[in-house]
Structures are given as C-alpha cells and as structure tokens.
Short mmCIF file of C-alpha atoms and ligand atoms in Angstrom, two decimals:
data_model
loop_
_atom_site.label_atom_id
_atom_site.label_comp_id
_atom_site.label_asym_id
_atom_site.label_seq_id
_atom_site.Cartn_x
_atom_site.Cartn_y
_atom_site.Cartn_z
CA MET A 505 6.09 -37.17 124.79
CA SER A 506 4.29 -35.33 122.03
CA HIS A 507 1.26 -36.71 120.27
CA TYR A 508 3.25 -36.75 117.04
CA SER A 509 6.02 -38.90 118.57
CA GLU A 510 3.42 -41.27 119.97
CA GLN A 511 1.87 -41.61 116.54
CA LEU A 512 5.24 -42.49 115.01
CA ILE A 513 5.90 -45.12 117.67
CA GLN A 514 2.41 -46.58 117.27
CA PHE A 515 2.93 -46.75 113.53
CA VAL A 516 6.05 -48.88 113.97
CA VAL A 517 4.21 -51.31 116.27
CA ASP A 518 1.15 -51.54 114.01
CA PHE A 519 3.25 -51.94 110.88
CA ALA A 520 5.30 -54.77 112.42
CA ASN A 521 2.05 -56.48 113.45
CA THR A 522 0.65 -56.61 109.92
CA TYR A 523 2.11 -60.11 109.86
CA ASP A 524 0.93 -62.55 112.51
CA PRO A 525 2.22 -66.16 112.34
CA PHE A 526 -0.39 -67.11 114.93
CA LEU A 527 -3.14 -66.90 112.32
CA ASP A 528 -3.92 -69.38 109.54
CA GLU A 529 -3.43 -66.51 107.13
CA PRO A 530 -0.60 -64.54 108.77
CA GLU A 531 -0.38 -61.84 106.10
CA PHE A 532 -2.61 -58.80 106.61
CA LEU A 533 -1.13 -56.97 103.64
CA ARG A 534 -2.13 -59.34 100.89
CA THR A 535 -2.73 -56.79 98.15
CA PRO A 536 -1.67 -53.21 97.38
CA ALA A 537 -5.21 -52.18 98.39
CA ASP A 538 -4.70 -53.68 101.87
CA LEU A 539 -1.53 -51.67 102.31
CA GLN A 540 -3.14 -48.52 100.96
CA GLU A 541 -5.99 -48.86 103.44
CA PHE A 542 -3.57 -49.50 106.31
CA LEU A 543 -1.59 -46.36 105.45
CA GLU A 544 -4.61 -44.15 104.86
CA GLN A 545 -5.98 -45.10 108.28
CA ARG A 546 -2.69 -43.75 109.62
CA HIS A 547 -2.69 -40.44 107.82
CA THR A 548 -0.54 -41.38 104.85
CA GLU A 549 -2.60 -40.26 101.89
CA MET A 550 -1.56 -41.39 98.44
CA SER A 551 -2.09 -39.42 95.28
CA GLU A 552 -2.19 -42.52 93.08
CA PRO A 553 -2.74 -46.22 93.70
CA LEU A 554 0.31 -48.24 94.75
CA THR A 555 2.01 -50.27 92.07
CA GLU A 556 2.69 -53.96 92.66
CA MET A 557 6.42 -53.21 92.74
CA GLU A 558 6.11 -50.49 95.40
CA PHE A 559 3.81 -52.72 97.38
CA LEU A 560 6.34 -55.57 97.46
CA LYS A 561 9.18 -53.23 98.44
CA ILE A 562 7.13 -51.83 101.31
CA ARG A 563 6.28 -55.30 102.51
CA GLN A 564 10.01 -56.07 102.52
CA LEU A 565 10.49 -53.00 104.67
CA ARG A 566 7.87 -54.40 107.05
CA ASP A 567 9.77 -57.71 107.16
CA GLN A 568 12.98 -55.84 107.92
CA LEU A 569 11.23 -54.03 110.76
CA ARG A 570 9.97 -57.34 112.17
CA GLU A 571 13.50 -58.75 112.07
CA ILE A 572 14.71 -55.80 114.13
CA PHE A 573 12.09 -56.47 116.80
CA LEU A 574 12.68 -60.22 116.83
CA ARG A 575 16.42 -59.80 117.26
CA LEU A 576 16.40 -56.78 119.53
CA GLU A 577 17.21 -58.75 122.66
CA THR A 578 20.31 -60.36 121.20
CA SER A 579 21.56 -57.53 118.96
CA GLU A 580 24.56 -55.42 119.79
CA PRO A 581 23.80 -51.68 120.11
CA VAL A 582 26.10 -50.94 117.20
CA GLU A 583 24.12 -53.35 115.03
CA ILE A 584 20.78 -51.72 115.95
CA GLN A 585 22.32 -48.34 115.24
CA ARG A 586 23.54 -49.45 111.84
CA VAL A 587 20.13 -50.74 110.79
CA ILE A 588 18.27 -47.68 112.04
CA ASN A 589 20.69 -45.31 110.38
CA GLY A 590 20.22 -47.22 107.15
CA LEU A 591 16.48 -46.54 107.40
CA LEU A 592 16.89 -42.89 108.40
CA GLY A 593 19.29 -42.33 105.53
CA ALA A 594 16.87 -43.62 102.89
CA THR A 595 16.11 -40.09 101.72
CA PRO A 596 16.92 -36.51 102.78
CA VAL A 597 14.30 -34.82 105.00
CA ASN A 598 13.37 -31.34 106.10
CA LEU A 599 13.07 -30.82 109.83
CA GLN A 600 10.81 -28.27 111.46
CA ALA A 601 10.21 -27.36 115.08
CA ILE A 602 6.54 -26.83 115.97
CA ILE A 603 5.99 -24.70 119.06
CA SER A 604 2.35 -24.07 119.93
CA GLY A 605 2.78 -23.03 123.56
CA ILE A 606 0.20 -25.61 124.67
CA GLU A 607 1.51 -28.96 123.46
CA PRO A 608 5.09 -30.16 124.03
CA ILE A 609 7.50 -28.91 121.39
CA GLU A 610 7.47 -31.17 118.39
CA ILE A 611 10.04 -31.81 115.74
CA LYS A 612 8.32 -32.74 112.52
CA TYR A 613 9.96 -34.05 109.44
CA ALA A 614 8.91 -33.86 105.84
CA VAL A 615 10.42 -35.69 102.92
CA LEU A 616 11.22 -33.80 99.78
CA THR A 617 8.75 -34.02 96.94
CA ASN A 618 8.82 -36.93 94.48
CA VAL A 619 10.27 -39.37 96.97
CA ALA A 620 9.13 -42.96 96.54
CA LEU A 621 6.75 -44.11 99.24
CA ARG A 622 9.09 -46.91 100.32
CA GLU A 623 11.85 -44.38 101.09
CA GLN A 624 9.39 -42.10 102.87
CA LEU A 625 8.19 -44.99 105.02
CA ALA A 626 11.76 -46.16 105.69
CA VAL A 627 12.52 -42.78 107.28
CA GLN A 628 9.26 -42.90 109.21
CA VAL A 629 10.06 -46.39 110.53
CA GLY A 630 13.63 -45.36 111.43
CA LEU A 631 12.33 -42.34 113.29
CA GLY A 632 9.57 -44.28 115.06
CA LEU A 633 12.07 -46.90 116.20
CA THR A 634 14.50 -44.27 117.43
CA LEU A 635 11.77 -42.54 119.42
CA ALA A 636 10.57 -45.86 120.86
CA LEU A 637 14.09 -46.79 121.94
CA GLN A 638 14.71 -43.32 123.33
CA GLN A 639 11.48 -43.41 125.32
CA TYR A 640 11.38 -47.07 126.43
CA GLY A 641 14.78 -48.73 125.82
CA THR A 642 15.34 -52.11 124.21
CA GLU A 643 14.07 -54.03 127.24
CA ARG A 644 10.52 -52.70 126.84
CA LEU A 645 10.16 -53.34 123.12
CA LYS A 646 8.98 -56.93 123.21
CA VAL A 647 7.73 -59.83 121.17
CA CYS A 648 4.93 -61.98 122.60
CA ALA A 649 6.32 -64.98 124.49
CA ALA A 650 3.46 -67.35 123.55
CA ALA A 651 4.65 -69.00 120.34
CA PRO A 652 3.65 -69.13 117.55
CA CYS A 653 2.42 -65.57 118.21
CA GLN A 654 5.04 -62.92 117.43
CA GLU A 655 3.03 -59.77 118.06
CA VAL A 656 5.29 -56.93 119.05
CA PHE A 657 4.28 -54.58 121.84
CA ILE A 658 5.66 -51.99 124.20
CA ASP A 659 5.73 -53.11 127.79
CA VAL A 660 4.76 -50.10 129.89
CA SER A 661 4.22 -52.13 133.07
CA LYS A 662 5.98 -50.79 136.17
CA ASN A 663 8.43 -53.66 136.57
CA LYS A 664 8.82 -54.49 132.86
CA SER A 665 7.21 -57.87 133.51
CA ARG A 666 4.67 -58.10 130.71
CA ARG A 667 5.31 -61.13 128.49
CA PHE A 668 2.29 -61.44 126.21
CA CYS A 669 0.66 -59.29 123.58
CA GLY A 670 -2.71 -59.57 125.28
CA GLU A 671 -5.26 -61.72 127.12
CA ARG A 672 -5.59 -64.10 124.19
CA CYS A 673 -1.98 -65.23 124.49
CA ALA A 674 -1.65 -64.99 128.27
CA ASN A 675 -4.59 -67.41 128.67
CA ARG A 676 -3.38 -69.71 125.94
CA TYR A 677 0.10 -69.86 127.46
CA ASN A 678 -1.17 -70.50 130.99
CA VAL A 679 -3.51 -73.29 129.85
CA ALA A 680 -0.72 -74.97 127.87
CA HIS A 681 1.67 -74.81 130.82
CA PHE A 682 -0.95 -76.00 133.28
CA ARG A 683 -1.49 -79.09 131.10
CA GLU A 684 2.25 -79.61 130.80
CA ARG A 685 2.63 -79.52 134.58
CA GLN A 686 -0.26 -81.97 135.00
CA ARG A 687 1.38 -84.33 132.53
CA SER A 688 4.75 -84.19 134.24
CA ASP A 689 3.12 -84.71 137.66
CA LYS A 690 1.66 -87.98 136.40
CA ASP A 691 5.02 -89.24 135.15
ZN1 ZN B 1844 0.62 -62.98 121.46
#
C-alpha cells in the first residue's frame, strides 16, 4: 500500500476519533480553531479561517463517519456502498497517477478550485473508507469493545482477535470482568 493511501486511511480513523464518549468532555473539536489545527496537522492547509457554519457542517460529516463505523458490523454491503458513494460524489475530482519508479504507484486526487472544505473532506473520507475496506475488509474496521469507549481502530492482528483500542481499555475491561466474576462466584 502506498504512503498516500495509508495517510488517507489514517485520516479517517483519526477524524472518527475526534469524539470520545469515554472522556468527561468527549468533543475534541470544540471550536473552529480546534478543527483547523487538526486539519493542518494532517496536511490540509486553509487559506482563510473556518467559518462557524463550515465548522458545524464538517463536524456533522465527522458524526456521519462515526455512524458508519458504529454500524459497520450490522450494515448490508449495499447500504455501506450507498453511504460511501454519497461521500465520494460530494464534488467532482481530478485523478492523477503518480509513478516514481521507487514507491508503489499512487493515484492521487485533487478537487477543483473553489470547492467548500466540507465537500473536499467528504471526498477524502469516502476515499479513505474505500481504501480501508479494500485493504482490510469490514471485519477489521472495529470499534473498541470496552464501553463507554467507542474509539475506532484497524485490527491488524493475525487472527483478527483484537477487541480494544489500546491498553487503557483492555485493562479496564479485564478488571471490570474479573470483579464481575468474583461477585457471581459469591452468589
Ligand atoms: Zn477503548
């Protein structure tokens, strides 16, 4: 997989995880400045500051992306396809093949000029999701099993057995279940 494809997939995961119900303050993107910083750290430079309206629309896009992840297990393929195609169709794009001879061949896309950032990001999210599904399949795109955490992650373990976003949740889950077992043993 090319570096560019990996970046697009990582963007989708990071973007979905800008909301974390595990935390007292689940919202990472509280202001347009938060979003701007998030995007600039991921190579999306903006010529002017985001308006409140654009900011809210992009946060809705993030919520839509989270819904896709949360429902992936139970969604019909045709439903996933419909949602992704809706994102990909947000605005026309130019495609270019990049062949360097060293790196894998890359297909890069560019939106036309004067496209609203929300539409640009919708295409990027649609593309990132498509690449993630192509590379890993629905069964490896997961949501952490230790409620209330809903971090999304890609399970690259050999037997697809990973259930938690990280150590934090694996430990928390194991402790909770150990106590539960102790309680039921006493009963
Ligand atoms: Zn977690």
